[in-house]
Coordinates of C-alpha atoms and ligand atoms in Angstrom, one line a residue:
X16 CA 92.0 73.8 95.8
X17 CA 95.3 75.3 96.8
X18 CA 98.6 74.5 94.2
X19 CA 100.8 72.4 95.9
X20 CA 103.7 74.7 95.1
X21 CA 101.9 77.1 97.7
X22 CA 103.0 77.0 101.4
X23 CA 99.8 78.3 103.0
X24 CA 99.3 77.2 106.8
X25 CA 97.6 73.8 106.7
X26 CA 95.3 74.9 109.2
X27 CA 93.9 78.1 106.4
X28 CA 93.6 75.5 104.0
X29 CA 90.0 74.4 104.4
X30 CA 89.3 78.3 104.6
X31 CA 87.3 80.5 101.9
X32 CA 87.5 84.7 101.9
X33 CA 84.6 85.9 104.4
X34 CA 82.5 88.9 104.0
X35 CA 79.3 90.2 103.4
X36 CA 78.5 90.3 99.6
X37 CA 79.0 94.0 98.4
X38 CA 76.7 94.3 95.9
X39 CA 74.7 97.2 94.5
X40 CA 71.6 97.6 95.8
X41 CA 68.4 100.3 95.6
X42 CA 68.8 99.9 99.8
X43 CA 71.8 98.3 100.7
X44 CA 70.5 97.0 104.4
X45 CA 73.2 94.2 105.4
X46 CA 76.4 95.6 106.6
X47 CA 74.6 97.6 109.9
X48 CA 76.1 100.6 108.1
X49 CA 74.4 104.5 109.1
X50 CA 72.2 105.4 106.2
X51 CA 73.1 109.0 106.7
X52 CA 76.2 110.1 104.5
X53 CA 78.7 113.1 106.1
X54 CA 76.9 116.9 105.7
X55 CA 78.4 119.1 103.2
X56 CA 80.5 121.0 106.1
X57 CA 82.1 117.6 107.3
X58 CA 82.7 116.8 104.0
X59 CA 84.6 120.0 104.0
X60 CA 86.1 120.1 107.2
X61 CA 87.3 117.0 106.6
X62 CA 89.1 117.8 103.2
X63 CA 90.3 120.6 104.4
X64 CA 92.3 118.5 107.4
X65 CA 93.2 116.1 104.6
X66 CA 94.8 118.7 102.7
X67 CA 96.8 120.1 105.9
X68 CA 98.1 117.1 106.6
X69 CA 99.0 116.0 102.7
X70 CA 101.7 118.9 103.7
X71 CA 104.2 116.4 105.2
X72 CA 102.7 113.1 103.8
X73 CA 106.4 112.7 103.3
X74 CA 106.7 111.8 107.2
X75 CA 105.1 108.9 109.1
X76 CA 102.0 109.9 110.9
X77 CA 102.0 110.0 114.6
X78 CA 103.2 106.7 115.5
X79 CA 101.4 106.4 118.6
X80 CA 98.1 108.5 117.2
X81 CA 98.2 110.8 120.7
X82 CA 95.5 113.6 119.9
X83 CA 92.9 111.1 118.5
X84 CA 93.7 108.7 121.5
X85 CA 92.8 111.6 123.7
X86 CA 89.9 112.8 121.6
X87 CA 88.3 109.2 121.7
X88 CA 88.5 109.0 125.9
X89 CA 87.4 112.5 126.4
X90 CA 84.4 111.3 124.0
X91 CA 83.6 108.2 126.3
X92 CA 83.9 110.1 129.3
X93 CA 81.1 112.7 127.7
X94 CA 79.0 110.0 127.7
X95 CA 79.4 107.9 130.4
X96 CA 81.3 110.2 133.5
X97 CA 84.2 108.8 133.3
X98 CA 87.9 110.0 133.8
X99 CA 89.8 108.2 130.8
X100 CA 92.6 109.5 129.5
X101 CA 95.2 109.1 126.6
X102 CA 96.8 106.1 128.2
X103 CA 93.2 103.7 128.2
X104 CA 92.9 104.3 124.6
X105 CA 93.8 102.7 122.0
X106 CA 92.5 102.9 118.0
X107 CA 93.3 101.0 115.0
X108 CA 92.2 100.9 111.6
X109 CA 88.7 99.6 112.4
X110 CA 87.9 97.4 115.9
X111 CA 88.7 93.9 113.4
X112 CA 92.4 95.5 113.9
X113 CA 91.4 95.9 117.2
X114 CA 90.3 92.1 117.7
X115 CA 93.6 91.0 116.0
X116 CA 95.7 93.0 117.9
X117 CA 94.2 91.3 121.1
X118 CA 94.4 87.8 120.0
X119 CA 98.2 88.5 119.1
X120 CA 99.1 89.7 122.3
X121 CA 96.5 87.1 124.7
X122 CA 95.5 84.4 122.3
X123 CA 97.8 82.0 123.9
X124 CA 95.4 79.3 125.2
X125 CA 92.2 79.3 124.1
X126 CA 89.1 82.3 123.4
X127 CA 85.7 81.9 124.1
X128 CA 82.5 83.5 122.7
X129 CA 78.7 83.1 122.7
X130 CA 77.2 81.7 119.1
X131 CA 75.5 83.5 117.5
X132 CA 77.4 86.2 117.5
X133 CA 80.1 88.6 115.8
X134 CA 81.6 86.3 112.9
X135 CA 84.9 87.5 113.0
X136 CA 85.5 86.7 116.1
X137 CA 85.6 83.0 115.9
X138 CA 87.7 83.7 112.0
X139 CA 90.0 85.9 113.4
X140 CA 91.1 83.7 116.0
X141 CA 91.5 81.0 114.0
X142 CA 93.6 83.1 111.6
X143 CA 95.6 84.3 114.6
X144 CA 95.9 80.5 115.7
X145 CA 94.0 80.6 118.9
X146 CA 91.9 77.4 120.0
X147 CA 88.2 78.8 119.1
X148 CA 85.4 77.5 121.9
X149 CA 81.6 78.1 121.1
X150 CA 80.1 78.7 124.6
X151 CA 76.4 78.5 124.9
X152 CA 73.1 80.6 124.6
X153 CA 69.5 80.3 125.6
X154 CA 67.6 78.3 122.5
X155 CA 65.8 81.7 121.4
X156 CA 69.8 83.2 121.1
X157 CA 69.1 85.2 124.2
X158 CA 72.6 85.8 126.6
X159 CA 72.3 83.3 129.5
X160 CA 74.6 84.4 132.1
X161 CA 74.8 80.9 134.1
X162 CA 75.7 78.9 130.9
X163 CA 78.5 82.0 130.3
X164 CA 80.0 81.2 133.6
X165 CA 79.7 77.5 133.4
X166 CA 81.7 77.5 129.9
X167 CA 84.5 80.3 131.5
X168 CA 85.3 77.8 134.4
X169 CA 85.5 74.4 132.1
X170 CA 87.4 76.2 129.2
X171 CA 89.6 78.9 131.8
X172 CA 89.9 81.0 128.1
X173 CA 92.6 83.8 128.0
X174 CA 89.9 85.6 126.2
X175 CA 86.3 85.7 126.6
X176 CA 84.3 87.6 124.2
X177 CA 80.7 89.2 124.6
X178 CA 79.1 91.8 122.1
X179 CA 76.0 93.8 123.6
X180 CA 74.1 94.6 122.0
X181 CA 75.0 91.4 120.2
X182 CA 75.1 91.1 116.4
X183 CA 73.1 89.2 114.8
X184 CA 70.4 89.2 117.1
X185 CA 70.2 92.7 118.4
X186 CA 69.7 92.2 122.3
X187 CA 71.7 93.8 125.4
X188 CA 73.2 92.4 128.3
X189 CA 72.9 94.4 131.5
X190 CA 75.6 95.8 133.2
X191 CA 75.3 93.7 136.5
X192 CA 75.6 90.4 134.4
X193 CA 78.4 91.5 132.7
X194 CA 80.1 92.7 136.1
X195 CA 79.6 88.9 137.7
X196 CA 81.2 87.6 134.4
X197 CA 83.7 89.7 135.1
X198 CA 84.3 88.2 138.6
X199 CA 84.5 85.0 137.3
X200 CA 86.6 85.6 133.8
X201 CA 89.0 87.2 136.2
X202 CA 89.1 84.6 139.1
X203 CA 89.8 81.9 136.1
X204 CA 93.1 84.0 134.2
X205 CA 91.1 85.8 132.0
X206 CA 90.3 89.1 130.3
X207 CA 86.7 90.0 129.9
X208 CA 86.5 91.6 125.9
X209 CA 82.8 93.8 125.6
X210 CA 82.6 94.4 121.9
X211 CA 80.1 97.8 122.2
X212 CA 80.0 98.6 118.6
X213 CA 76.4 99.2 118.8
X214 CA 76.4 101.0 122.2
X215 CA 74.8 104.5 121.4
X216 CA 72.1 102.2 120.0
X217 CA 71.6 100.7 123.5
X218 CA 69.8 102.3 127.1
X219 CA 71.7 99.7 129.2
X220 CA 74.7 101.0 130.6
X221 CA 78.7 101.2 129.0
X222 CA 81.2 98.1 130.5
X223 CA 83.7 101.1 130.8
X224 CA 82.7 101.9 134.2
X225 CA 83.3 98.1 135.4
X226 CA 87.7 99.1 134.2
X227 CA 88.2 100.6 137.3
X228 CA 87.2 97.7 139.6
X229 CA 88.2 95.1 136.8
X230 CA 91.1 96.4 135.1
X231 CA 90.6 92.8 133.0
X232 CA 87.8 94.4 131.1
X233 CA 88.3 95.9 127.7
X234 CA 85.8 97.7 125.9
X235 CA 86.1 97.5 122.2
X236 CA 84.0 100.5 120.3
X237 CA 84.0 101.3 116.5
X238 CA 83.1 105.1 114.6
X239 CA 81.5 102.7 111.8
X240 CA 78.3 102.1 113.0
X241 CA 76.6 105.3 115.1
X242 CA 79.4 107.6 114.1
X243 CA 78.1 106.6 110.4
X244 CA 82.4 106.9 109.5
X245 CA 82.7 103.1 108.3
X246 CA 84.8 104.2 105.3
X247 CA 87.6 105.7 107.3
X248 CA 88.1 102.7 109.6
X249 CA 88.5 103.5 113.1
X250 CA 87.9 101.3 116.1
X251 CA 89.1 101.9 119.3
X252 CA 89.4 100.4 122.7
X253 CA 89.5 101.2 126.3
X254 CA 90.9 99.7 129.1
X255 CA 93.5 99.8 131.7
X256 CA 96.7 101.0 130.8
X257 CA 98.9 98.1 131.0
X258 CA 96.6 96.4 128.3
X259 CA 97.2 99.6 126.0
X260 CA 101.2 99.0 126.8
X261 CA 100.4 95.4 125.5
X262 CA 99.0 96.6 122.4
X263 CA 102.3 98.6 121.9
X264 CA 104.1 95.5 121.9
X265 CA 101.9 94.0 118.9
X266 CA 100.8 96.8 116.8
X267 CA 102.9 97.3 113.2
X268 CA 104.8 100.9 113.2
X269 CA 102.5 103.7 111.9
X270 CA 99.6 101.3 111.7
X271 CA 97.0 104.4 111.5
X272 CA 97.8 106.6 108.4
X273 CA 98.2 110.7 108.9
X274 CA 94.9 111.1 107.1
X275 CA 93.0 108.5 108.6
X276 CA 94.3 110.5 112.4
X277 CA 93.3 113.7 110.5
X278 CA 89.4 112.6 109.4
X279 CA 88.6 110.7 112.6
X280 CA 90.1 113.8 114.7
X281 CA 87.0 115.8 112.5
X282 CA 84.8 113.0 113.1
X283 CA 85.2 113.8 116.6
X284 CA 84.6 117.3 116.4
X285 CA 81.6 117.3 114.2
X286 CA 80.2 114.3 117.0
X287 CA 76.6 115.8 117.9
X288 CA 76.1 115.9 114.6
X289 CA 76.8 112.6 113.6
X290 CA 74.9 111.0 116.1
X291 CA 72.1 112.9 116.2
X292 CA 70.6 110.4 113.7
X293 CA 71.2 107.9 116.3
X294 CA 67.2 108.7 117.6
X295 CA 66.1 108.9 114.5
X296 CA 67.4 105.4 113.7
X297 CA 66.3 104.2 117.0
X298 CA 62.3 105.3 116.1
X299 CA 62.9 103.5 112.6
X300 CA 63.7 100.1 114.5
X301 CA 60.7 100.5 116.0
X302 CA 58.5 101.4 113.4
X303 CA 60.2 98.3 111.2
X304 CA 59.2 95.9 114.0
X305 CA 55.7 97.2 113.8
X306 CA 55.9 95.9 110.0
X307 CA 57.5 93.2 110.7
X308 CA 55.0 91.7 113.1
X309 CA 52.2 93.2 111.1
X310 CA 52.8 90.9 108.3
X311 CA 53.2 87.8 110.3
X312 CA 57.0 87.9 111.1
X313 CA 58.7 87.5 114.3
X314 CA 61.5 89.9 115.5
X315 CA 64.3 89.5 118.5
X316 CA 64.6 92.2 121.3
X317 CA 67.3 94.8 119.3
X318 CA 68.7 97.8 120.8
X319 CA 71.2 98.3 117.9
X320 CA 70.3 99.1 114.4
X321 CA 68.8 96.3 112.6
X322 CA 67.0 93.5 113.6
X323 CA 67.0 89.6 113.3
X324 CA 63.2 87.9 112.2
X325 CA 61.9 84.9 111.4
X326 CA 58.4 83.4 110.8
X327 CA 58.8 83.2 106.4
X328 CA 58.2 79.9 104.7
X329 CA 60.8 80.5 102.2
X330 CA 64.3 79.2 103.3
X331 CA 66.4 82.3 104.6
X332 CA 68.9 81.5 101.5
X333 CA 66.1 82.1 98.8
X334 CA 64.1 84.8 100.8
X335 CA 68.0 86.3 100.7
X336 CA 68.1 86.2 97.0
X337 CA 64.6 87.2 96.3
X338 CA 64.6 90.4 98.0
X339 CA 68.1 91.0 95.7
X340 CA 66.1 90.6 92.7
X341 CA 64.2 93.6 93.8
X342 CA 66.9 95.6 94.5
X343 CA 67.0 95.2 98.5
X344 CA 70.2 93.9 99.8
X345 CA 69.5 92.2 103.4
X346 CA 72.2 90.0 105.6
X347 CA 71.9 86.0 105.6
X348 CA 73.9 85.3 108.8
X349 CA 73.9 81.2 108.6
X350 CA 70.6 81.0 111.3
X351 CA 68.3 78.7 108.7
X352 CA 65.3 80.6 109.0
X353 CA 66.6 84.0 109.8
X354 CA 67.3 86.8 107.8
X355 CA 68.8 89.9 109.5
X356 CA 68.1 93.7 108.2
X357 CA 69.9 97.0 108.8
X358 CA 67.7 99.9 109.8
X359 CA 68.3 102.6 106.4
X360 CA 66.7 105.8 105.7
X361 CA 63.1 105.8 105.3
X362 CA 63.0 105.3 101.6
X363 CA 65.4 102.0 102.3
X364 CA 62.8 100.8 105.1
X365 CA 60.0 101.2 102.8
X366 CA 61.3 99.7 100.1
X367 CA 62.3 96.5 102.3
X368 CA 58.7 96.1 103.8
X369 CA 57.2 96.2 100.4
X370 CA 59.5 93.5 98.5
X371 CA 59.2 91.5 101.8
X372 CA 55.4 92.0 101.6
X373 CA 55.3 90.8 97.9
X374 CA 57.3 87.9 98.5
X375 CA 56.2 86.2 101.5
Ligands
PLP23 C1 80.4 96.1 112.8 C2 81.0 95.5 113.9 C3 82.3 95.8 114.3 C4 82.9 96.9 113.6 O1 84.0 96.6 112.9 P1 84.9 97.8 112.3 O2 86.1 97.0 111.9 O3 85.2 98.8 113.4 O4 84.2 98.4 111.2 C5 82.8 95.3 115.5 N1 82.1 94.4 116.2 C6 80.8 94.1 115.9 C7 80.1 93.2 116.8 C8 80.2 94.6 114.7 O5 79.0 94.2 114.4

């Protein structure tokens, strides 16, 4: 497939492009994007910090993106009591440059993550080179914290990964499970990665407050998701200080440009506001599970924004394609008979249940 003249990696060889299909759509409902665009006075706050800092585009931003740094601990400490400051921070353009940046600096032996879960965290370790190992769930994809610890001893992985609320399926794992996977990851050489991108969505309690007693927990966040800021690309992480020194050692210069500092700094600022459609979304989860059951389906336990089901007769691939045709974009996520849906506006939502309804 590859010329022969080409010198790619044997190992990327067998590899084809990954992501989700961006096609338009009447309700686009498969990237776990917020429905809600920016308000007309973020729009112009943020072009107006744009514009101010287009002044010296001739410079390289802040190298080491201080104030936004600050502005995303002070934000976590809002929420959860905490006392973070500059130094447990760390943002990059988007939490995937957050994952690569930790498998360059602590992808020496091996990773380990819990199937089904976040894709890319499998593909960016094998891009990065790091020994991949699938560690076990409960048959119904529920987290099951014995199996977790049974696969951290036998594989002793440099980095373990769990997301919570996981993606695809949508459930949480409680903040005393993740604290005696903590005790384990770290008694066998390990750091402990929570990927949170969905945590406003979630009740159970942030893995930031297990740093201080586990400094080898990191807590990866993203502004794409609640924040509804996807197309700026910020993700962030927090964790002890000498894991942001790490991440020092790894990032490129001037990874995060002047204007994508300038927009998320807003985003910050204008942060009531852009999650105060987090509820809203919340109540439109469970509303859609209401449809869902109440035309046969079945749904997994979500507390982020979309949810996994199953129950159709079609396969998920032409169920997939079906609902396309009628101008509703869902996510096949490779479970044969699953199909997973983002929770949209209300006009998406409807749209969804009445092209699933005709079809099934
Ligand atoms: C969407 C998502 C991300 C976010 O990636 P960004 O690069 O920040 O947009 C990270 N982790 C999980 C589990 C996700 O579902």
């Amino acid at each position: 497939m590859w010329p022969a003249w080409l010198p790619l990696r044997s190992d990327l060889q067998p590899l084809t492009a990954y992501g989700a299909p961006q096609l338009p759509a009447e309700a686009s409902l498969n990237t776990n994007e917020n429905p809600y665009p920016p308000s007309i006075a973020l729009q112009q706050a943020i072009t107006a910090a744009v514009a101010e800092a287009s002044s010296t585009l001739n410079r390289y931003p802040d190298r080491d993106a201080g104030k936004l740094r600050a502005g995303l601990a002070s934000y976590i400490n809002e929420v959860n009591g905490s006392s973070f400051g500059t130094n447990n921070a760390w943002a990059a353009n988007g939490s995937n440059e957050i994952i690569q940046s930790l498998f360059l600096a602590f992808g020496n032996t091996a990773a380990l993550g819990f199937t089904p879960s976040y894709s890319m965290h499998p593909i960016i370790s094998l891009v990065a080179g790091t020994k991949w190992v699938n560690g076990k769930r409960n048959d119904d994809f529920s987290f099951n914290l014995d199996f977790a610890i049974h696969d951290v001893v036998l594989t002793k992985p440099n980095l373990t990964f769990i997301t919570t609320p996981n993606n695809p399926t949508g459930d949480a794992i409680s903040i005393s499970e993740i604290e005696a996977l903590a005790k384990v990851v770290g008694e066998n050489g390990g750091l402990l990665v929570v990927d949170e991108a969905y945590a406003e969505f979630s009740s159970e309690d942030s893995a930031v407050n297990l740093i201080a007693e586990y400094p080898h927990v990191i807590v990866i966040r993203t502004m794409s998701k609640a924040f509804a800021f996807a197309g700026v690309r910020v993700g962030y992480l927090i964790a002890d200080p000498v894991v942001i020194d790490a991440m020092m050692l790894v990032r490129l210069p001037y990874h995060l440009s002047a204007l994508t500092q300038a927009a998320a700094l807003v985003a910050l600022d204008f942060r009531e506001e852009l999650l105060s459609n987090v509820g809203a979304l919340i109540t439109a989860r469970e509303d859609l599970k209401d449809s869902l059951h109440a035309l046969g389906l079945q749904t997994a336990p979500s507390a982020a924004n979309f949810i996994l089901f199953t129950g159709f007769k079609k396969s998920s691939t032409q169920l997939w394609a079906q609902l396309l045709e009628k101008g509703v974009l869902i996510r096949d996520v490779g479970l044969s008979s699953y199909l997973r849906v983002t929770i949209g506006n209300e006009a998406e939502n409807k749209a969804f249940i009445k092209a699933l309804s005709e079809l099934l």
